[in-house]
Amino acid sequence: GLLKESTTELFLDEYGKPFAAFKGAGGLLNVWPIRSSTFRQWASKLAYNTWGKVPYPEAIGSALNTLEGIATFDGKCHPLAVRVARFDNAIWYDLGDWRAVKITPHEWTVTASPILFRRFPQQTPQVEPTYGGDIKTFLNFVPLKGTDNEILFLTYIVAALVPGIPQPPIIFHGQQGSAKSFTFRLIKALLDPAQPYCSSPPSNIADLVQYASKHYVAFLDNMSHLPDWLSDALCRLCTGDGFSKRQLYTDDDDIVYSLRRVTGINGRNLV
């Protein structure tokens, strides 16, 4: 009863996973899976603040089971995005601290985030934006050749923040020391700060989906070749096609991930 009264909403995401929304530090809305360690810790702290003691793990587990049932059978469905979303005639950019930038055709404002985003431990907060910047300043740190490449690069950066459109991969190639990985690090910090900033080439689709599901910007570093299955998978990440994944090895339930991500690859050669 205490947990249910203290949560703002119990709901399901687009994959049918039970989530809870509750007021955290500063009165900002926090959104976590009911089975996450973060929500369990919040529940334990809430009980301690109320009763002066922490319930037994069995009691907390029973309470979480009840909340999951309420979310599953009585809750609404809220699709949760990673880093950017379109909602209420605006584009929202997640700052990673339970605030977001609401962007309309006329202005942008930093405000408390509604139920729009999922969070992961590897994500890091973005710096708070200010007015008066110039995106062309970014070119001072990127070794590109020619005006055409510069225009294409800046267009890629801006388009990356537009949700719901295909996101073609960006490809860098050049000799050792040509700042390929460094440029990926800069783009990652600008668009989607998280660790790691770049991933080694995955060995299978499951590893790629695991990485891409937790990163809006999913870069693959130091590639020497591109196998057919990975080429196809990057195309699907570009357009937002689905990936099927077994929920547990002990059952037949599949989760179909529909992921559209900003991707890129680099290597010495144009793989």
PDB file of N, CA, C and O in Angstrom, residues 106 157 175 247:
ATOM      1  N   HIS A 106       9.445  27.371 -32.381  1.00  0.00           N
ATOM      2  CA  HIS A 106       9.640  28.764 -31.997  1.00  0.00           C
ATOM      3  C   HIS A 106      10.671  28.960 -30.884  1.00  0.00           C
ATOM      4  O   HIS A 106      11.280  30.025 -30.781  1.00  0.00           O
ATOM      5  N   ILE A 157      24.807  15.777 -37.849  1.00  0.00           N
ATOM      6  CA  ILE A 157      24.695  16.077 -36.420  1.00  0.00           C
ATOM      7  C   ILE A 157      23.301  16.593 -36.087  1.00  0.00           C
ATOM      8  O   ILE A 157      22.673  16.149 -35.116  1.00  0.00           O
ATOM      9  N   GLN A 175      44.189   6.679 -41.970  1.00  0.00           N
ATOM     10  CA  GLN A 175      45.329   6.015 -41.352  1.00  0.00           C
ATOM     11  C   GLN A 175      45.324   6.227 -39.843  1.00  0.00           C
ATOM     12  O   GLN A 175      44.582   7.057 -39.310  1.00  0.00           O
ATOM     13  N   GLN A 247      13.246 -13.789 -24.444  1.00  0.00           N
ATOM     14  CA  GLN A 247      13.196 -13.124 -23.148  1.00  0.00           C
ATOM     15  C   GLN A 247      14.012 -13.896 -22.114  1.00  0.00           C
ATOM     16  O   GLN A 247      14.821 -13.342 -21.394  1.00  0.00           O
TER      17      GLN A 247
END
